[in-house]
Amino acid sequence: MQAVRHVVCALSGGVDSAVAALLLRRRGYQVTGVFMKNWDSLDEHGVCTADKDCEDAYRVCQILDIPFHQVSYIKEYWNDVFRTVVKFGWTFVPAVEGVEDLSSGADAIATGHYARTSLEDEEVFQQKHIKRPEGLFRNRFEVRNAVKLLQAADSFKDQTFFLSQVSQDALRRTIFPLGGLTKQFVKKIAAENRLHHVLQKKESMGMCFVGKRNFEHFLLQYLQPRPGHFISIEDNKVLGTHKGWFLYTLGQRANIGGLREPWYVVEKDGVKGNVFVVSGPAFETALGLVLAGPAVLTDQGLAPRKDHPALYRDLLRTSRVHWITEEPPAALVRDKMMECHFRFRHQMALVPCVLTLNQDGTVWVTAVQAVHALATGQFAVFYKGDECLGSGKIVRLGPSAYTLQKSQHRGGVAIKNPSDGPEDGPGLRPLP
């Protein structure tokens, strides 16, 4: 008689992970719910929802009649995630730290992510008993038997972006019960199974480990202010001061004291600490236009100022790419170039591109069309068909469309981008 399979399911206090645990129980598995506490709300004065989420996760376990455990990853998130995030100006990065540590003593782990793998459940359970070679021969074994990370059936909810740094070891032992379902169907399952307390919760739009809050006030509780200037990118005029370039993201409105019209961030210089901005015409309000951002007069009339050419680039370089199958795709190794798609924000449309492989494992990414609001510190996540290939952190950007236009107007003289140099991120102490 086959022993009952034991699956540890990560619970967030939301509807997706709750339904994932329910579906695992229906499959006859012994399920344990685990809530990961990634932030210590006692460390600062912001509003953290972790305690309420933990209560909701515990109630899910009561309803499903499964054991509940809480584990702390506060130290790991501080050292491995938060310090990295703020170093690059508060960009959002894929994070699956701690997931593979949950499976100790279990046959598999599970999460409520909308994603799939190339393994069936029973194949996942068998991974625990497969002896893998050590040392030099390990990579060859893993590549021959690599598990693929695949996009979810619900393309809008697909969360492979956040899993693009997952290791083969973790992926081999992970089940994604929601991979073949739509969000609407997941909500229907929750409603039919007494999970109304999580069904009624709003979708989380904050960082997974700090919740919703005023990010500027929050960050300045942990970072020393690094004052710099707001500078108009069009005439290099100093417009005002700010408390730190790392507090701003590209396309964000910059509140500059004493100026009535809106200004938007288009460049950041992490070395000198300056933030470059463009303005919106003051007459847009008088025209009664409802726009995503301030407007600029073009040959076609008024267009959103967020479409300023300084926000568009078609070239970037990544750090050494993490390939989920542990080696670059065969076509990329053979030809040193490969066509695929990438995205650098969750839920953005996939962008056709060409990868060029460098000897150090980094890649140049050339987009077929210039893309909006690329920033260093973001992750470029690569796709081929339904497969998520992996990702690399963006460490260098090519010239913006605005810089190229200025270069052409000046007779082809190269102009350095404010963001060309390395960004010297603010330092944070590691937790002991």
mmCIF file with all atom_site columns, N, CA, C and O in Angstrom, residues 324-359:
data_model
loop_
_atom_site.group_PDB
_atom_site.id
_atom_site.type_symbol
_atom_site.label_atom_id
_atom_site.label_alt_id
_atom_site.label_comp_id
_atom_site.label_asym_id
_atom_site.label_entity_id
_atom_site.label_seq_id
_atom_site.pdbx_PDB_ins_code
_atom_site.Cartn_x
_atom_site.Cartn_y
_atom_site.Cartn_z
_atom_site.occupancy
_atom_site.B_iso_or_equiv
_atom_site.pdbx_formal_charge
_atom_site.auth_seq_id
_atom_site.auth_comp_id
_atom_site.auth_asym_id
_atom_site.auth_atom_id
_atom_site.pdbx_PDB_model_num
ATOM 1   N N  . ILE A 1 324 ? 16.941 28.540 -15.930 1.00 0.00 ? 324 ILE A N  1
ATOM 2   C CA . ILE A 1 324 ? 16.229 27.603 -15.064 1.00 0.00 ? 324 ILE A CA 1
ATOM 3   C C  . ILE A 1 324 ? 16.670 26.168 -15.301 1.00 0.00 ? 324 ILE A C  1
ATOM 4   O O  . ILE A 1 324 ? 16.729 25.370 -14.361 1.00 0.00 ? 324 ILE A O  1
ATOM 5   N N  . THR A 1 325 ? 17.035 25.835 -16.538 1.00 0.00 ? 325 THR A N  1
ATOM 6   C CA . THR A 1 325 ? 17.526 24.479 -16.818 1.00 0.00 ? 325 THR A CA 1
ATOM 7   C C  . THR A 1 325 ? 19.022 24.346 -16.546 1.00 0.00 ? 325 THR A C  1
ATOM 8   O O  . THR A 1 325 ? 19.616 23.325 -16.861 1.00 0.00 ? 325 THR A O  1
ATOM 9   N N  . GLU A 1 326 ? 19.636 25.408 -15.980 1.00 0.00 ? 326 GLU A N  1
ATOM 10  C CA . GLU A 1 326 ? 21.038 25.443 -15.553 1.00 0.00 ? 326 GLU A CA 1
ATOM 11  C C  . GLU A 1 326 ? 22.045 25.597 -16.681 1.00 0.00 ? 326 GLU A C  1
ATOM 12  O O  . GLU A 1 326 ? 23.240 25.606 -16.443 1.00 0.00 ? 326 GLU A O  1
ATOM 13  N N  . GLU A 1 327 ? 21.608 25.726 -17.906 1.00 0.00 ? 327 GLU A N  1
ATOM 14  C CA . GLU A 1 327 ? 22.491 26.030 -19.021 1.00 0.00 ? 327 GLU A CA 1
ATOM 15  C C  . GLU A 1 327 ? 21.747 26.910 -20.010 1.00 0.00 ? 327 GLU A C  1
ATOM 16  O O  . GLU A 1 327 ? 20.524 26.824 -20.123 1.00 0.00 ? 327 GLU A O  1
ATOM 17  N N  . PRO A 1 328 ? 22.475 27.771 -20.757 1.00 0.00 ? 328 PRO A N  1
ATOM 18  C CA . PRO A 1 328 ? 21.800 28.564 -21.785 1.00 0.00 ? 328 PRO A CA 1
ATOM 19  C C  . PRO A 1 328 ? 21.157 27.653 -22.826 1.00 0.00 ? 328 PRO A C  1
ATOM 20  O O  . PRO A 1 328 ? 21.602 26.523 -23.037 1.00 0.00 ? 328 PRO A O  1
ATOM 21  N N  . PRO A 1 329 ? 20.099 28.106 -23.490 1.00 0.00 ? 329 PRO A N  1
ATOM 22  C CA . PRO A 1 329 ? 19.481 27.313 -24.558 1.00 0.00 ? 329 PRO A CA 1
ATOM 23  C C  . PRO A 1 329 ? 20.511 26.927 -25.620 1.00 0.00 ? 329 PRO A C  1
ATOM 24  O O  . PRO A 1 329 ? 21.438 27.693 -25.913 1.00 0.00 ? 329 PRO A O  1
ATOM 25  N N  . ALA A 1 330 ? 20.323 25.729 -26.195 1.00 0.00 ? 330 ALA A N  1
ATOM 26  C CA . ALA A 1 330 ? 21.296 25.205 -27.158 1.00 0.00 ? 330 ALA A CA 1
ATOM 27  C C  . ALA A 1 330 ? 21.505 26.154 -28.330 1.00 0.00 ? 330 ALA A C  1
ATOM 28  O O  . ALA A 1 330 ? 22.634 26.351 -28.802 1.00 0.00 ? 330 ALA A O  1
ATOM 29  N N  . ALA A 1 331 ? 20.428 26.778 -28.806 1.00 0.00 ? 331 ALA A N  1
ATOM 30  C CA . ALA A 1 331 ? 20.539 27.692 -29.948 1.00 0.00 ? 331 ALA A CA 1
ATOM 31  C C  . ALA A 1 331 ? 21.400 28.900 -29.604 1.00 0.00 ? 331 ALA A C  1
ATOM 32  O O  . ALA A 1 331 ? 22.179 29.386 -30.443 1.00 0.00 ? 331 ALA A O  1
ATOM 33  N N  . LEU A 1 332 ? 21.303 29.387 -28.375 1.00 0.00 ? 332 LEU A N  1
ATOM 34  C CA . LEU A 1 332 ? 22.096 30.536 -27.956 1.00 0.00 ? 332 LEU A CA 1
ATOM 35  C C  . LEU A 1 332 ? 23.564 30.165 -27.826 1.00 0.00 ? 332 LEU A C  1
ATOM 36  O O  . LEU A 1 332 ? 24.455 30.941 -28.190 1.00 0.00 ? 332 LEU A O  1
ATOM 37  N N  . VAL A 1 333 ? 23.838 28.973 -27.320 1.00 0.00 ? 333 VAL A N  1
ATOM 38  C CA . VAL A 1 333 ? 25.223 28.510 -27.194 1.00 0.00 ? 333 VAL A CA 1
ATOM 39  C C  . VAL A 1 333 ? 25.834 28.312 -28.577 1.00 0.00 ? 333 VAL A C  1
ATOM 40  O O  . VAL A 1 333 ? 26.984 28.691 -28.835 1.00 0.00 ? 333 VAL A O  1
ATOM 41  N N  . ARG A 1 334 ? 25.060 27.738 -29.476 1.00 0.00 ? 334 ARG A N  1
ATOM 42  C CA . ARG A 1 334 ? 25.567 27.424 -30.828 1.00 0.00 ? 334 ARG A CA 1
ATOM 43  C C  . ARG A 1 334 ? 25.802 28.675 -31.661 1.00 0.00 ? 334 ARG A C  1
ATOM 44  O O  . ARG A 1 334 ? 26.856 28.856 -32.271 1.00 0.00 ? 334 ARG A O  1
ATOM 45  N N  . ASP A 1 335 ? 24.824 29.580 -31.670 1.00 0.00 ? 335 ASP A N  1
ATOM 46  C CA . ASP A 1 335 ? 24.880 30.733 -32.580 1.00 0.00 ? 335 ASP A CA 1
ATOM 47  C C  . ASP A 1 335 ? 25.324 32.016 -31.887 1.00 0.00 ? 335 ASP A C  1
ATOM 48  O O  . ASP A 1 335 ? 25.541 33.026 -32.565 1.00 0.00 ? 335 ASP A O  1
ATOM 49  N N  . LYS A 1 336 ? 25.431 31.985 -30.563 1.00 0.00 ? 336 LYS A N  1
ATOM 50  C CA . LYS A 1 336 ? 25.747 33.172 -29.761 1.00 0.00 ? 336 LYS A CA 1
ATOM 51  C C  . LYS A 1 336 ? 24.655 34.242 -29.822 1.00 0.00 ? 336 LYS A C  1
ATOM 52  O O  . LYS A 1 336 ? 24.780 35.302 -29.222 1.00 0.00 ? 336 LYS A O  1
ATOM 53  N N  . MET A 1 337 ? 23.595 33.970 -30.552 1.00 0.00 ? 337 MET A N  1
ATOM 54  C CA . MET A 1 337 ? 22.446 34.873 -30.651 1.00 0.00 ? 337 MET A CA 1
ATOM 55  C C  . MET A 1 337 ? 21.178 34.031 -30.698 1.00 0.00 ? 337 MET A C  1
ATOM 56  O O  . MET A 1 337 ? 21.214 32.878 -31.149 1.00 0.00 ? 337 MET A O  1
ATOM 57  N N  . MET A 1 338 ? 20.067 34.584 -30.221 1.00 0.00 ? 338 MET A N  1
ATOM 58  C CA . MET A 1 338 ? 18.810 33.835 -30.230 1.00 0.00 ? 338 MET A CA 1
ATOM 59  C C  . MET A 1 338 ? 17.632 34.800 -30.148 1.00 0.00 ? 338 MET A C  1
ATOM 60  O O  . MET A 1 338 ? 17.650 35.766 -29.382 1.00 0.00 ? 338 MET A O  1
ATOM 61  N N  . GLU A 1 339 ? 16.613 34.520 -30.943 1.00 0.00 ? 339 GLU A N  1
ATOM 62  C CA . GLU A 1 339 ? 15.374 35.281 -30.855 1.00 0.00 ? 339 GLU A CA 1
ATOM 63  C C  . GLU A 1 339 ? 14.494 34.688 -29.756 1.00 0.00 ? 339 GLU A C  1
ATOM 64  O O  . GLU A 1 339 ? 14.368 33.463 -29.640 1.00 0.00 ? 339 GLU A O  1
ATOM 65  N N  . CYS A 1 340 ? 13.894 35.542 -28.964 1.00 0.00 ? 340 CYS A N  1
ATOM 66  C CA . CYS A 1 340 ? 12.946 35.097 -27.934 1.00 0.00 ? 340 CYS A CA 1
ATOM 67  C C  . CYS A 1 340 ? 12.096 36.303 -27.547 1.00 0.00 ? 340 CYS A C  1
ATOM 68  O O  . CYS A 1 340 ? 11.991 37.261 -28.317 1.00 0.00 ? 340 CYS A O  1
ATOM 69  N N  . HIS A 1 341 ? 11.474 36.254 -26.386 1.00 0.00 ? 341 HIS A N  1
ATOM 70  C CA . HIS A 1 341 ? 10.707 37.377 -25.857 1.00 0.00 ? 341 HIS A CA 1
ATOM 71  C C  . HIS A 1 341 ? 11.171 37.662 -24.436 1.00 0.00 ? 341 HIS A C  1
ATOM 72  O O  . HIS A 1 341 ? 11.736 36.782 -23.768 1.00 0.00 ? 341 HIS A O  1
ATOM 73  N N  . PHE A 1 342 ? 10.914 38.882 -23.969 1.00 0.00 ? 342 PHE A N  1
ATOM 74  C CA . PHE A 1 342 ? 11.229 39.203 -22.577 1.00 0.00 ? 342 PHE A CA 1
ATOM 75  C C  . PHE A 1 342 ? 10.218 40.202 -22.029 1.00 0.00 ? 342 PHE A C  1
ATOM 76  O O  . PHE A 1 342 ? 9.490  40.862 -22.758 1.00 0.00 ? 342 PHE A O  1
ATOM 77  N N  . ARG A 1 343 ? 10.192 40.272 -20.717 1.00 0.00 ? 343 ARG A N  1
ATOM 78  C CA . ARG A 1 343 ? 9.441  41.320 -20.013 1.00 0.00 ? 343 ARG A CA 1
ATOM 79  C C  . ARG A 1 343 ? 10.250 41.713 -18.792 1.00 0.00 ? 343 ARG A C  1
ATOM 80  O O  . ARG A 1 343 ? 11.065 40.924 -18.283 1.00 0.00 ? 343 ARG A O  1
ATOM 81  N N  . PHE A 1 344 ? 10.029 42.934 -18.309 1.00 0.00 ? 344 PHE A N  1
ATOM 82  C CA . PHE A 1 344 ? 10.729 43.394 -17.105 1.00 0.00 ? 344 PHE A CA 1
ATOM 83  C C  . PHE A 1 344 ? 9.756  43.888 -16.043 1.00 0.00 ? 344 PHE A C  1
ATOM 84  O O  . PHE A 1 344 ? 10.165 44.410 -15.016 1.00 0.00 ? 344 PHE A O  1
ATOM 85  N N  . ARG A 1 345 ? 8.460  43.734 -16.313 1.00 0.00 ? 345 ARG A N  1
ATOM 86  C CA . ARG A 1 345 ? 7.418  43.989 -15.316 1.00 0.00 ? 345 ARG A CA 1
ATOM 87  C C  . ARG A 1 345 ? 6.379  42.885 -15.425 1.00 0.00 ? 345 ARG A C  1
ATOM 88  O O  . ARG A 1 345 ? 6.074  42.404 -16.506 1.00 0.00 ? 345 ARG A O  1
ATOM 89  N N  . HIS A 1 346 ? 5.837  42.511 -14.283 1.00 0.00 ? 346 HIS A N  1
ATOM 90  C CA . HIS A 1 346 ? 4.774  41.514 -14.258 1.00 0.00 ? 346 HIS A CA 1
ATOM 91  C C  . HIS A 1 346 ? 3.574  42.012 -15.057 1.00 0.00 ? 346 HIS A C  1
ATOM 92  O O  . HIS A 1 346 ? 3.182  43.174 -14.949 1.00 0.00 ? 346 HIS A O  1
ATOM 93  N N  . GLN A 1 347 ? 3.023  41.163 -15.883 1.00 0.00 ? 347 GLN A N  1
ATOM 94  C CA . GLN A 1 347 ? 1.808  41.413 -16.672 1.00 0.00 ? 347 GLN A CA 1
ATOM 95  C C  . GLN A 1 347 ? 2.013  42.343 -17.864 1.00 0.00 ? 347 GLN A C  1
ATOM 96  O O  . GLN A 1 347 ? 1.053  42.610 -18.587 1.00 0.00 ? 347 GLN A O  1
ATOM 97  N N  . MET A 1 348 ? 3.206  42.842 -18.093 1.00 0.00 ? 348 MET A N  1
ATOM 98  C CA . MET A 1 348 ? 3.419  43.614 -19.306 1.00 0.00 ? 348 MET A CA 1
ATOM 99  C C  . MET A 1 348 ? 3.458  42.659 -20.497 1.00 0.00 ? 348 MET A C  1
ATOM 100 O O  . MET A 1 348 ? 3.749  41.468 -20.356 1.00 0.00 ? 348 MET A O  1
ATOM 101 N N  . ALA A 1 349 ? 3.114  43.159 -21.677 1.00 0.00 ? 349 ALA A N  1
ATOM 102 C CA . ALA A 1 349 ? 3.132  42.330 -22.878 1.00 0.00 ? 349 ALA A CA 1
ATOM 103 C C  . ALA A 1 349 ? 4.565  41.871 -23.164 1.00 0.00 ? 349 ALA A C  1
ATOM 104 O O  . ALA A 1 349 ? 5.526  42.623 -22.952 1.00 0.00 ? 349 ALA A O  1
ATOM 105 N N  . LEU A 1 350 ? 4.703  40.642 -23.626 1.00 0.00 ? 350 LEU A N  1
ATOM 106 C CA . LEU A 1 350 ? 6.021  40.132 -23.973 1.00 0.00 ? 350 LEU A CA 1
ATOM 107 C C  . LEU A 1 350 ? 6.580  40.909 -25.165 1.00 0.00 ? 350 LEU A C  1
ATOM 108 O O  . LEU A 1 350 ? 5.861  41.208 -26.123 1.00 0.00 ? 350 LEU A O  1
ATOM 109 N N  . VAL A 1 351 ? 7.868  41.222 -25.100 1.00 0.00 ? 351 VAL A N  1
ATOM 110 C CA . VAL A 1 351 ? 8.526  42.033 -26.118 1.00 0.00 ? 351 VAL A CA 1
ATOM 111 C C  . VAL A 1 351 ? 9.470  41.144 -26.934 1.00 0.00 ? 351 VAL A C  1
ATOM 112 O O  . VAL A 1 351 ? 10.351 40.501 -26.362 1.00 0.00 ? 351 VAL A O  1
ATOM 113 N N  . PRO A 1 352 ? 9.311  41.085 -28.254 1.00 0.00 ? 352 PRO A N  1
ATOM 114 C CA . PRO A 1 352 ? 10.261 40.325 -29.079 1.00 0.00 ? 352 PRO A CA 1
ATOM 115 C C  . PRO A 1 352 ? 11.661 40.936 -28.964 1.00 0.00 ? 352 PRO A C  1
ATOM 116 O O  . PRO A 1 352 ? 11.809 42.161 -28.930 1.00 0.00 ? 352 PRO A O  1
ATOM 117 N N  . CYS A 1 353 ? 12.675 40.077 -28.912 1.00 0.00 ? 353 CYS A N  1
ATOM 118 C CA . CYS A 1 353 ? 14.033 40.577 -28.752 1.00 0.00 ? 353 CYS A CA 1
ATOM 119 C C  . CYS A 1 353 ? 15.038 39.584 -29.320 1.00 0.00 ? 353 CYS A C  1
ATOM 120 O O  . CYS A 1 353 ? 14.691 38.444 -29.671 1.00 0.00 ? 353 CYS A O  1
ATOM 121 N N  . VAL A 1 354 ? 16.285 40.008 -29.392 1.00 0.00 ? 354 VAL A N  1
ATOM 122 C CA . VAL A 1 354 ? 17.396 39.147 -29.773 1.00 0.00 ? 354 VAL A CA 1
ATOM 123 C C  . VAL A 1 354 ? 18.414 39.165 -28.634 1.00 0.00 ? 354 VAL A C  1
ATOM 124 O O  . VAL A 1 354 ? 18.823 40.245 -28.180 1.00 0.00 ? 354 VAL A O  1
ATOM 125 N N  . LEU A 1 355 ? 18.794 37.999 -28.150 1.00 0.00 ? 355 LEU A N  1
ATOM 126 C CA . LEU A 1 355 ? 19.813 37.881 -27.114 1.00 0.00 ? 355 LEU A CA 1
ATOM 127 C C  . LEU A 1 355 ? 21.173 37.647 -27.761 1.00 0.00 ? 355 LEU A C  1
ATOM 128 O O  . LEU A 1 355 ? 21.293 36.873 -28.710 1.00 0.00 ? 355 LEU A O  1
ATOM 129 N N  . THR A 1 356 ? 22.191 38.300 -27.231 1.00 0.00 ? 356 THR A N  1
ATOM 130 C CA . THR A 1 356 ? 23.574 38.058 -27.637 1.00 0.00 ? 356 THR A CA 1
ATOM 131 C C  . THR A 1 356 ? 24.348 37.603 -26.409 1.00 0.00 ? 356 THR A C  1
ATOM 132 O O  . THR A 1 356 ? 24.418 38.332 -25.414 1.00 0.00 ? 356 THR A O  1
ATOM 133 N N  . LEU A 1 357 ? 24.894 36.396 -26.454 1.00 0.00 ? 357 LEU A N  1
ATOM 134 C CA . LEU A 1 357 ? 25.558 35.800 -25.297 1.00 0.00 ? 357 LEU A CA 1
ATOM 135 C C  . LEU A 1 357 ? 26.999 36.267 -25.195 1.00 0.00 ? 357 LEU A C  1
ATOM 136 O O  . LEU A 1 357 ? 27.756 36.215 -26.169 1.00 0.00 ? 357 LEU A O  1
ATOM 137 N N  . ASN A 1 358 ? 27.398 36.726 -24.016 1.00 0.00 ? 358 ASN A N  1
ATOM 138 C CA . ASN A 1 358 ? 28.781 37.114 -23.745 1.00 0.00 ? 358 ASN A CA 1
ATOM 139 C C  . ASN A 1 358 ? 29.520 35.977 -23.051 1.00 0.00 ? 358 ASN A C  1
ATOM 140 O O  . ASN A 1 358 ? 28.900 35.084 -22.461 1.00 0.00 ? 358 ASN A O  1
ATOM 141 N N  . GLN A 1 359 ? 30.819 36.016 -23.083 1.00 0.00 ? 359 GLN A N  1
ATOM 142 C CA . GLN A 1 359 ? 31.626 34.926 -22.526 1.00 0.00 ? 359 GLN A CA 1
ATOM 143 C C  . GLN A 1 359 ? 31.451 34.772 -21.020 1.00 0.00 ? 359 GLN A C  1
ATOM 144 O O  . GLN A 1 359 ? 31.626 33.682 -20.479 1.00 0.00 ? 359 GLN A O  1
#
